[in-house]
PDB file of C-alpha atoms and ligand atoms in Angstrom:
ATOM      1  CA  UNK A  11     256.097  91.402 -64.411  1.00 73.00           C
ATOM      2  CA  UNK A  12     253.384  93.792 -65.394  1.00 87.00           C
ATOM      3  CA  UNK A  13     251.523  94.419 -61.201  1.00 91.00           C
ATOM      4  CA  UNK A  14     248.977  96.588 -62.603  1.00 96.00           C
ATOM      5  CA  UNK A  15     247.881  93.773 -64.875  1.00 97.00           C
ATOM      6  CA  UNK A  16     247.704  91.417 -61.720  1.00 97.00           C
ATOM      7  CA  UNK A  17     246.217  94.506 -59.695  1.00 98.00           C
ATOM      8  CA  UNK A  18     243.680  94.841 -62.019  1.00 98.00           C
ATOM      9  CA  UNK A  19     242.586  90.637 -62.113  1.00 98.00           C
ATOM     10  CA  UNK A  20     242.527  90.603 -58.531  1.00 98.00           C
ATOM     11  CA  UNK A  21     239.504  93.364 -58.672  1.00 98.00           C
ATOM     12  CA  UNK A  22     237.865  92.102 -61.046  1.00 98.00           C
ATOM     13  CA  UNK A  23     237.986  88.450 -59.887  1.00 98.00           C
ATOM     14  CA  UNK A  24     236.622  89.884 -56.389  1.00 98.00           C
ATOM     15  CA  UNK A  25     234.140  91.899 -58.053  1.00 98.00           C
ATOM     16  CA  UNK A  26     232.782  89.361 -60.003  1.00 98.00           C
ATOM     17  CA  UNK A  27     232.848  87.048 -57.019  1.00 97.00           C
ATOM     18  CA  UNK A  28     230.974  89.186 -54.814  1.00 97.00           C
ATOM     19  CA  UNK A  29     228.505  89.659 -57.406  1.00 98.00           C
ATOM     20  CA  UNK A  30     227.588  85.840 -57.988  1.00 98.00           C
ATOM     21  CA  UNK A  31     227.561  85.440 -54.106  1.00 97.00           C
ATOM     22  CA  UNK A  32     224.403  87.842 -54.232  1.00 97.00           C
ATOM     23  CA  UNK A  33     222.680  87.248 -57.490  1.00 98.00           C
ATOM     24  CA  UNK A  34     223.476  83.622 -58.516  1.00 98.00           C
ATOM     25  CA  UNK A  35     223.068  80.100 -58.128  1.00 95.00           C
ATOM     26  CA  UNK A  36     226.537  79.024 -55.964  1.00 88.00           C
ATOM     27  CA  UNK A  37     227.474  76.224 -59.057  1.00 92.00           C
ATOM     28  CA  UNK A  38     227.178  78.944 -61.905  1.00 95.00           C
ATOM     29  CA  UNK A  39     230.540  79.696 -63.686  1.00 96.00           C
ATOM     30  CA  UNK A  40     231.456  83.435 -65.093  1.00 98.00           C
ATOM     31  CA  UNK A  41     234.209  83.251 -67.391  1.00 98.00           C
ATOM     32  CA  UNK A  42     236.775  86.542 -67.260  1.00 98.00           C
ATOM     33  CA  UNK A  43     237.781  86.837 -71.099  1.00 98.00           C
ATOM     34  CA  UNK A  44     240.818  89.213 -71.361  1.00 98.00           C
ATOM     35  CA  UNK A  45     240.203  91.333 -74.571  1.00 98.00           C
ATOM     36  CA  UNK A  46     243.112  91.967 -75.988  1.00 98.00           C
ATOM     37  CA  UNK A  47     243.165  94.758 -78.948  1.00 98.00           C
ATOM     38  CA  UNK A  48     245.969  96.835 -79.242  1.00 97.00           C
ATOM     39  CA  UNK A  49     247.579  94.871 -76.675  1.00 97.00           C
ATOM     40  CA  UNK A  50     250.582  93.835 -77.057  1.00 97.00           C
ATOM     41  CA  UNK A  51     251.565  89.702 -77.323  1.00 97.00           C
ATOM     42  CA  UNK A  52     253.983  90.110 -73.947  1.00 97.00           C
ATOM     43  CA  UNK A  53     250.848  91.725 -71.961  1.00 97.00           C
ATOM     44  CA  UNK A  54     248.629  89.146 -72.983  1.00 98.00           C
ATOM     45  CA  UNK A  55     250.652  86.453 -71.931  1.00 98.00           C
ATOM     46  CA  UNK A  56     251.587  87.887 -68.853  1.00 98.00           C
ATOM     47  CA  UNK A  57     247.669  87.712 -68.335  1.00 98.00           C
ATOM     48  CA  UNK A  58     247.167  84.342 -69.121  1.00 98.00           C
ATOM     49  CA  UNK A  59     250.312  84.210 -66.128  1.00 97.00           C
ATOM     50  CA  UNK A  60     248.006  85.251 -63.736  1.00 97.00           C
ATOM     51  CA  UNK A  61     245.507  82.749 -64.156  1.00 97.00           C
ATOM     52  CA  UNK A  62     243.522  83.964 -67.618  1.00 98.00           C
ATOM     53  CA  UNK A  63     242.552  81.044 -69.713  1.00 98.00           C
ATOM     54  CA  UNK A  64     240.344  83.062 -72.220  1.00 98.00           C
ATOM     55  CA  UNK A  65     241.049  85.793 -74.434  1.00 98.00           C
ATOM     56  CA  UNK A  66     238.771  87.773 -76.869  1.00 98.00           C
ATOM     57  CA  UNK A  67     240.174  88.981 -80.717  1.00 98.00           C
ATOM     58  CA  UNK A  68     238.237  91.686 -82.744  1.00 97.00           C
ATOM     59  CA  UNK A  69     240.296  91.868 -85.452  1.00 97.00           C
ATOM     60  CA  UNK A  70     241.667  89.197 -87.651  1.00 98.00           C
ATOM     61  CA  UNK A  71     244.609  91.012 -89.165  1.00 98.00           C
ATOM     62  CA  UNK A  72     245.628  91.962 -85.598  1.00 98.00           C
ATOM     63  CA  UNK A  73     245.152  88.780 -84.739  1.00 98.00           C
ATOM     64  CA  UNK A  74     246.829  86.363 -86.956  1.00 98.00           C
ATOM     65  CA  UNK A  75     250.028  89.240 -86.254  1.00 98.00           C
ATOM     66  CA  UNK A  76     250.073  88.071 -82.431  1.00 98.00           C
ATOM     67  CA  UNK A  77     248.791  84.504 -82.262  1.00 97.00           C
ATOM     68  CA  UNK A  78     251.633  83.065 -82.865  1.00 97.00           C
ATOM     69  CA  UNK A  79     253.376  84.637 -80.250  1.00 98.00           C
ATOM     70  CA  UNK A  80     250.446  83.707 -77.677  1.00 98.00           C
ATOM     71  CA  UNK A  81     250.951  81.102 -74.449  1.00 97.00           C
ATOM     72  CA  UNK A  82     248.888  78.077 -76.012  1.00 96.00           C
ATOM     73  CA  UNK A  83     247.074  77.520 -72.478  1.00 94.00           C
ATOM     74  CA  UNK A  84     244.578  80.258 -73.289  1.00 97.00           C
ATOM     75  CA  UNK A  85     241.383  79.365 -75.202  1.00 98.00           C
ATOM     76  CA  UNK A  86     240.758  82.199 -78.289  1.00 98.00           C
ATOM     77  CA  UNK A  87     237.208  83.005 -79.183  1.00 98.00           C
ATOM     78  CA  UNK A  88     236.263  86.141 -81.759  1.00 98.00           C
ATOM     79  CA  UNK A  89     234.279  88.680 -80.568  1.00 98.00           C
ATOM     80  CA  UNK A  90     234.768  91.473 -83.399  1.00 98.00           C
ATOM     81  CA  UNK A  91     232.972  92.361 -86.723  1.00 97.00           C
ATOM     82  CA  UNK A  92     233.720  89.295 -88.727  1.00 97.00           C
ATOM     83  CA  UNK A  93     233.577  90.167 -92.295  1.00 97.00           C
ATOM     84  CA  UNK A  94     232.109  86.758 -94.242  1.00 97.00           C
ATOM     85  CA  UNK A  95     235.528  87.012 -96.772  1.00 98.00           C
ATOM     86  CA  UNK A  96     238.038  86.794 -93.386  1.00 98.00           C
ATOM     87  CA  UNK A  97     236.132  83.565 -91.412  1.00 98.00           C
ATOM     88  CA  UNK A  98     238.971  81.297 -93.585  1.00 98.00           C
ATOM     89  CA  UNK A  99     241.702  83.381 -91.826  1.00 98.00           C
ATOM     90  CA  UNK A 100     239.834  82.148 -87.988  1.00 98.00           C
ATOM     91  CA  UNK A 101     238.502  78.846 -88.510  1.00 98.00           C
ATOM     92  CA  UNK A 102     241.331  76.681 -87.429  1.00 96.00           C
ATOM     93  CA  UNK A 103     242.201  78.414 -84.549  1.00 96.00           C
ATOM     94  CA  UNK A 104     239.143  80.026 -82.463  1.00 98.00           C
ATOM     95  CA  UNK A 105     236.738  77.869 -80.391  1.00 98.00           C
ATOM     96  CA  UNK A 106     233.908  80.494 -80.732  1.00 98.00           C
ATOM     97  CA  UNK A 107     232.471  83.164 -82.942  1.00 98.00           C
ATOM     98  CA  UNK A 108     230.363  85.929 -80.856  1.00 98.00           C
ATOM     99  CA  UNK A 109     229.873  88.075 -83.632  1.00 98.00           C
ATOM    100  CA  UNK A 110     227.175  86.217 -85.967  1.00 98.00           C
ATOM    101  CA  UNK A 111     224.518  88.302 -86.493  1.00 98.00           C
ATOM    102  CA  UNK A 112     223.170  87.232 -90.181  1.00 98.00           C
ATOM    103  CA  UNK A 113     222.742  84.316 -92.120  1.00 98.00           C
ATOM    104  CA  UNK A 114     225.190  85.151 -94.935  1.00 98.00           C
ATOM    105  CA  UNK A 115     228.009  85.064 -92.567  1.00 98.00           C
ATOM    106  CA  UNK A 116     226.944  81.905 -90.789  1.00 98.00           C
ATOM    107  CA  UNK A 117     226.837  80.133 -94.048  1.00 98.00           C
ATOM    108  CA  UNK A 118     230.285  81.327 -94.833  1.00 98.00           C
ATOM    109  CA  UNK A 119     231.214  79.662 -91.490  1.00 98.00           C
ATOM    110  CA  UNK A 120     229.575  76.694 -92.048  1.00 98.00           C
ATOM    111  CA  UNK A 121     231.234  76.131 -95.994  1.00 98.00           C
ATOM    112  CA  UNK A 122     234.998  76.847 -94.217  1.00 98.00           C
ATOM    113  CA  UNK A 123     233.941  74.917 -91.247  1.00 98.00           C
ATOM    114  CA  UNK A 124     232.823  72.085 -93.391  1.00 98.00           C
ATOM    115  CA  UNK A 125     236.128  72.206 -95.765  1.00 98.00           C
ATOM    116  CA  UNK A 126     238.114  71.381 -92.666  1.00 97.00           C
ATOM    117  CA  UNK A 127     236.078  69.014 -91.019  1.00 97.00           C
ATOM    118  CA  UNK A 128     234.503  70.998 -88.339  1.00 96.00           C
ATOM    119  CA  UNK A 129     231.413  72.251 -86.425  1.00 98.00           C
ATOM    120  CA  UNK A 130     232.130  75.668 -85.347  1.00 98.00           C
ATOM    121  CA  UNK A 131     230.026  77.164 -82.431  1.00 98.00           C
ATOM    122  CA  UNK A 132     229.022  80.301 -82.272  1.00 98.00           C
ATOM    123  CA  UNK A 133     227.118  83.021 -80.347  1.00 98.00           C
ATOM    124  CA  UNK A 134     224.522  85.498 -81.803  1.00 98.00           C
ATOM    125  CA  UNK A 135     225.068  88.884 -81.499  1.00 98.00           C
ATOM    126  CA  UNK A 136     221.843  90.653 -80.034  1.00 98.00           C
ATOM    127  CA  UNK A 137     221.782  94.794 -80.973  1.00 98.00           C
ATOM    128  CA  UNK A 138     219.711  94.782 -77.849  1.00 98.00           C
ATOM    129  CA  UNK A 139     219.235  98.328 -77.741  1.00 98.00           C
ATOM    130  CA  UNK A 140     218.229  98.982 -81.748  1.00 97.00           C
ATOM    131  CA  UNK A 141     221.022 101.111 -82.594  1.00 97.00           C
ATOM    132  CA  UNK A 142     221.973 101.951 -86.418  1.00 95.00           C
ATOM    133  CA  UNK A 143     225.531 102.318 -84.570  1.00 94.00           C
ATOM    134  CA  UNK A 144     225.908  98.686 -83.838  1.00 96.00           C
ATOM    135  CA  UNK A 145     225.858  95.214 -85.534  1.00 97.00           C
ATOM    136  CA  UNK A 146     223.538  92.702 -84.214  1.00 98.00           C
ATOM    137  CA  UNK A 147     220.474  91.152 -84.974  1.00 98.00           C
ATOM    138  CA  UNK A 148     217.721  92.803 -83.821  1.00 98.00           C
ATOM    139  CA  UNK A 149     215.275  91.189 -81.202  1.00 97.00           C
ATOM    140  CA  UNK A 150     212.387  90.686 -83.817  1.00 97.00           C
ATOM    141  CA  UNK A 151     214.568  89.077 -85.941  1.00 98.00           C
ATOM    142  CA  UNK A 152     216.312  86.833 -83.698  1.00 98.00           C
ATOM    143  CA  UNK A 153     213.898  83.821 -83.657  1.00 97.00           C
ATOM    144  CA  UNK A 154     214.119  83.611 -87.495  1.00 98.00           C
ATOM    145  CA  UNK A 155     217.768  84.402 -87.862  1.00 98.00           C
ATOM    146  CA  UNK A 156     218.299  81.186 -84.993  1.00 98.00           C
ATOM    147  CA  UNK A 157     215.714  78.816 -86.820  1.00 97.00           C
ATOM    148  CA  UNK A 158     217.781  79.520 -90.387  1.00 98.00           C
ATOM    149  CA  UNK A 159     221.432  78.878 -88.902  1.00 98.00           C
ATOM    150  CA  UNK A 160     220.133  75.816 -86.661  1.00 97.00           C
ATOM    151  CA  UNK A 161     219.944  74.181 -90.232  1.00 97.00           C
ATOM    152  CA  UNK A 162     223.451  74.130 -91.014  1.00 98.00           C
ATOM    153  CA  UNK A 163     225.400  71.395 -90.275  1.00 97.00           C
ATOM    154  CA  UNK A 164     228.740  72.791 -89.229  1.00 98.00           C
ATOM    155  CA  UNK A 165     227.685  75.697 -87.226  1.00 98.00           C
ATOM    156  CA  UNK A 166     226.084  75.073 -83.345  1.00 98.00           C
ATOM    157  CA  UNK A 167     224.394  78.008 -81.964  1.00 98.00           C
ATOM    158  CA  UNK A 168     225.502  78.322 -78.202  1.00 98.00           C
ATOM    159  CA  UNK A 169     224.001  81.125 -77.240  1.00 98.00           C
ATOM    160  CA  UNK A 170     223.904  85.044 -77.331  1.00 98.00           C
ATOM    161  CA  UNK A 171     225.759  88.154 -77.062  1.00 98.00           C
ATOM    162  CA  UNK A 172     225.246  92.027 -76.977  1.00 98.00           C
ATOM    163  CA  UNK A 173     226.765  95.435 -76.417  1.00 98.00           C
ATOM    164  CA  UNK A 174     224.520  97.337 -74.863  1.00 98.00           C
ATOM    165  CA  UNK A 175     223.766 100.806 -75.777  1.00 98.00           C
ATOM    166  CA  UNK A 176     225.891 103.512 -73.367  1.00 96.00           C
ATOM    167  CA  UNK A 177     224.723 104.607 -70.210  1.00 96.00           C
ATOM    168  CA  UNK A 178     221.501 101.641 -70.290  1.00 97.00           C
ATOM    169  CA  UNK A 179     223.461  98.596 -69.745  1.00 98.00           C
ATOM    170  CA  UNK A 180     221.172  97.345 -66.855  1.00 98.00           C
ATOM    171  CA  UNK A 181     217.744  97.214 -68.751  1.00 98.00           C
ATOM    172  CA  UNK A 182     219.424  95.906 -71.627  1.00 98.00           C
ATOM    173  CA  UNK A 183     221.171  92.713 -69.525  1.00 98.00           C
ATOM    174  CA  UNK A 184     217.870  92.438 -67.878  1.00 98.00           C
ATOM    175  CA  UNK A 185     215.859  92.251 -71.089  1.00 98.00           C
ATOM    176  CA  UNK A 186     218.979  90.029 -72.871  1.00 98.00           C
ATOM    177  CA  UNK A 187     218.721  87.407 -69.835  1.00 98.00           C
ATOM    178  CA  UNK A 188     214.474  87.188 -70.616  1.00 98.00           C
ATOM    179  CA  UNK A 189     215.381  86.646 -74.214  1.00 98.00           C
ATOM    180  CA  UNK A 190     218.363  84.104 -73.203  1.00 98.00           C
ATOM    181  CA  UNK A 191     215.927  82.213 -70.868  1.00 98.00           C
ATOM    182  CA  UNK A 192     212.902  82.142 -72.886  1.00 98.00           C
ATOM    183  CA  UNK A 193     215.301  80.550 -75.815  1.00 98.00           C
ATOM    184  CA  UNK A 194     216.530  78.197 -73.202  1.00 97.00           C
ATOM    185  CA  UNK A 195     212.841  77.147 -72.227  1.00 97.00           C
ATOM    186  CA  UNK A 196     211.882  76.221 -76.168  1.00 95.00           C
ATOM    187  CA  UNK A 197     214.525  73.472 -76.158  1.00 92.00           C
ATOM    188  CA  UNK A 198     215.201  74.143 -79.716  1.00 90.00           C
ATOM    189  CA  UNK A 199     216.634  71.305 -82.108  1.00 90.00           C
ATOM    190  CA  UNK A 200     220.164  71.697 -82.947  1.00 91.00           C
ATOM    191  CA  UNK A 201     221.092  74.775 -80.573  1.00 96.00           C
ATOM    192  CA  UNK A 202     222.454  75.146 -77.170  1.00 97.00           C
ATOM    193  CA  UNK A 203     221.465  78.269 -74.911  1.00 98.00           C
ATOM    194  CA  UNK A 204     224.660  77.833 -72.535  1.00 98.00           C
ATOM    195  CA  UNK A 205     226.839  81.166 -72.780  1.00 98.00           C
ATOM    196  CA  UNK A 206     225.077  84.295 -72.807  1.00 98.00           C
ATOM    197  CA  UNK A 207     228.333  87.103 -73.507  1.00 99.00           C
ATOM    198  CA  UNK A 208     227.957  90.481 -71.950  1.00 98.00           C
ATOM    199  CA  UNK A 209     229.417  93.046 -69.370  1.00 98.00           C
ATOM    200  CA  UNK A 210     232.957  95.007 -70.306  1.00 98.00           C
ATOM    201  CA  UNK A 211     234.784  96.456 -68.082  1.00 98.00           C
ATOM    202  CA  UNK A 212     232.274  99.295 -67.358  1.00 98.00           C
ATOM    203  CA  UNK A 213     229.278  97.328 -66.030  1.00 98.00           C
ATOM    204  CA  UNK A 214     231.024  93.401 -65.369  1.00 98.00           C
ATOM    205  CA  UNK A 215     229.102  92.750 -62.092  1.00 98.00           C
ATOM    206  CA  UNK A 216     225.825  94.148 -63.504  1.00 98.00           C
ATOM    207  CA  UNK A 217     226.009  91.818 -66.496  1.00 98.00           C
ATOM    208  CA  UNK A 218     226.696  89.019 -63.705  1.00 98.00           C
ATOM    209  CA  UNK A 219     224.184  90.000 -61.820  1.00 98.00           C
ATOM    210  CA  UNK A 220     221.927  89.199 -64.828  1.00 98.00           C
ATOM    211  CA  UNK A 221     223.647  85.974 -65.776  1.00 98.00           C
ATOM    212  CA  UNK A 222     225.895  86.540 -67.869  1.00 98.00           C
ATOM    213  CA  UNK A 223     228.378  83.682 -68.060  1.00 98.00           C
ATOM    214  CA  UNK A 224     231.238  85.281 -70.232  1.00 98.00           C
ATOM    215  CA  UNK A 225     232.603  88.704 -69.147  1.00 98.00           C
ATOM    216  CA  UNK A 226     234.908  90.358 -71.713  1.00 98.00           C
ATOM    217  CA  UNK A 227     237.230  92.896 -70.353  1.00 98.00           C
ATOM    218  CA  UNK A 228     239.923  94.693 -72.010  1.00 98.00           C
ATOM    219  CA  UNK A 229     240.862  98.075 -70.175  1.00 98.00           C
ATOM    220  CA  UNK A 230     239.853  96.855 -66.971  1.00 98.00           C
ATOM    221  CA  UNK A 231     242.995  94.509 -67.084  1.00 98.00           C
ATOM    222  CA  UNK A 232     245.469  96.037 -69.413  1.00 98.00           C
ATOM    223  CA  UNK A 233     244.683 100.063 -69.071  1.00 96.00           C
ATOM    224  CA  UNK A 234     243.188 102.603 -70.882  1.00 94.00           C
ATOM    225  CA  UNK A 235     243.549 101.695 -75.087  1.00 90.00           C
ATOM    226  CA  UNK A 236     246.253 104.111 -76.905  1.00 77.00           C
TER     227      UNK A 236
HETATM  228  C1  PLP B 322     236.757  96.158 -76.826  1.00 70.40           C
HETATM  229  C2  PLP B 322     235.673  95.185 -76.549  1.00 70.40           C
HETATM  230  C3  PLP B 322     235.424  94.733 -75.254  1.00 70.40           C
HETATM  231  C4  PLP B 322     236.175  95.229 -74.031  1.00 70.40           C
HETATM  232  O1  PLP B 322     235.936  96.582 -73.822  1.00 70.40           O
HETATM  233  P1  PLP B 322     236.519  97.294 -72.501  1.00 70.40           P
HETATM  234  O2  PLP B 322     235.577  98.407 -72.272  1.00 70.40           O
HETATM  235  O3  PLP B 322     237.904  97.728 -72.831  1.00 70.40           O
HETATM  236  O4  PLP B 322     236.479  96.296 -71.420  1.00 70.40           O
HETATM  237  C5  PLP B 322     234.425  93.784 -75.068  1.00 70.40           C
HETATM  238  N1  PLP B 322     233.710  93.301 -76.112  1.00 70.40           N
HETATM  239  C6  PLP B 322     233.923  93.716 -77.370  1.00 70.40           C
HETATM  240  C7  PLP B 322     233.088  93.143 -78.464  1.00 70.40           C
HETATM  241  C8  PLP B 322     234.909  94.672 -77.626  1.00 70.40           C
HETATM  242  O5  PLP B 322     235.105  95.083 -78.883  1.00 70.40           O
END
């Protein structure tokens, strides 16, 4: 038993409740993602316990430490830098990539993907806010860097994802739910705008409020990181 962990899930599962009540459509589905670096396996699956059926990696070594220790009910999706030389480590065993943000690495992807007899979906990462500090594509680039990975064969765009920059998440979820919705409008060939990935455990219910449809939260559920 770990009640801080459930503690912690029943505020965020009211606070992201009480957020779609006011800002969304009633049938709209938020996904809490536990995020769980430096975690340890027990803690995770004591989360996924209470109810958590999605949980966010960022780094592969970690990773491929833990996952065999992991309850198989949760869902794993990558949400870290992905270095293009590590995607043959995640390929067999993650249902989504967050992270792309250039065509290099989607390509990589796509040949590992392909080797195994896949399509892989992924999200791209949006550096909404411009900053040398983060990856991400930038917004200029996006449209290009979507038309060139819509052309391979085993990779499916599903949407976006960003980290916005500190202390500005709300104009940056506003301006990544325009982007989100305008790419959603175009009805694009070979991509699906269905998850749009933002809001940590500092600004969840804003990122809700702007429609965000995965929130990933790591302290908010396991404590402050060591
Ligand atoms: C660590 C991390 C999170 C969670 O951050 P918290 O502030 O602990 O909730 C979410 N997304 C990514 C990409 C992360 O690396």
């Amino acid at each position: 038993m770990d009640l801080v962990i459930s503690e912690n899930l029943k505020r965020i599962r009211y606070n992201v409740e009480e957020a779609k009540a006011k800002y969304r459509k009633s049938d709209d589905n938020v996904s809490i993602m536990a995020v769980t670096k430096t975690v340890p396996y027990e803690r995770v699956n004591y989360a996924v316990h209470e109810g958590i059926t999605l949980l966010g990696e960022n780094r592969v070594q970690e990773y491929l430490e833990k996952k065999d220790f992991y309850d198989k009910n949760a869902e794993i999706h990558f949400i870290g830098h992905l270095q293009s030389n590590k995607v043959k480590y995640i390929i067999d065993n993650v249902s989504l990539i967050h992270s792309v943000d250039n065509i290099k690495l989607a390509a990589e992807i796509d040949r590992q993907a392909a080797k195994i007899g896949h399509c892989m979906n992924v999200l791209i990462e949006v550096n909404i806010g411009r900053e040398e500090s983060k990856s991400g594509v930038f917004d200029d680039n996006l449209d290009q860097l979507i038309y060139e990975i819509s052309q391979l064969k085993n990779v499916r765009i599903k949407g976006l994802m960003t980290i916005p920059p500190i202390g500005k998440s709300e104009e940056a979820f506003y301006k990544m739910q325009q982007i989100f919705n305008d790419l959603k409008a175009k009805r694009q060939d070979n991509i699906d705008m269905d998850i749009l990935s933002m809001g940590m455990s500092a600004d969840y219910a804003l990122a809700v409020k702007y429609g965000s449809n995965i929130v990933r939260i790591g302290s908010g559920i396991f404590g402050a990181r060591k």
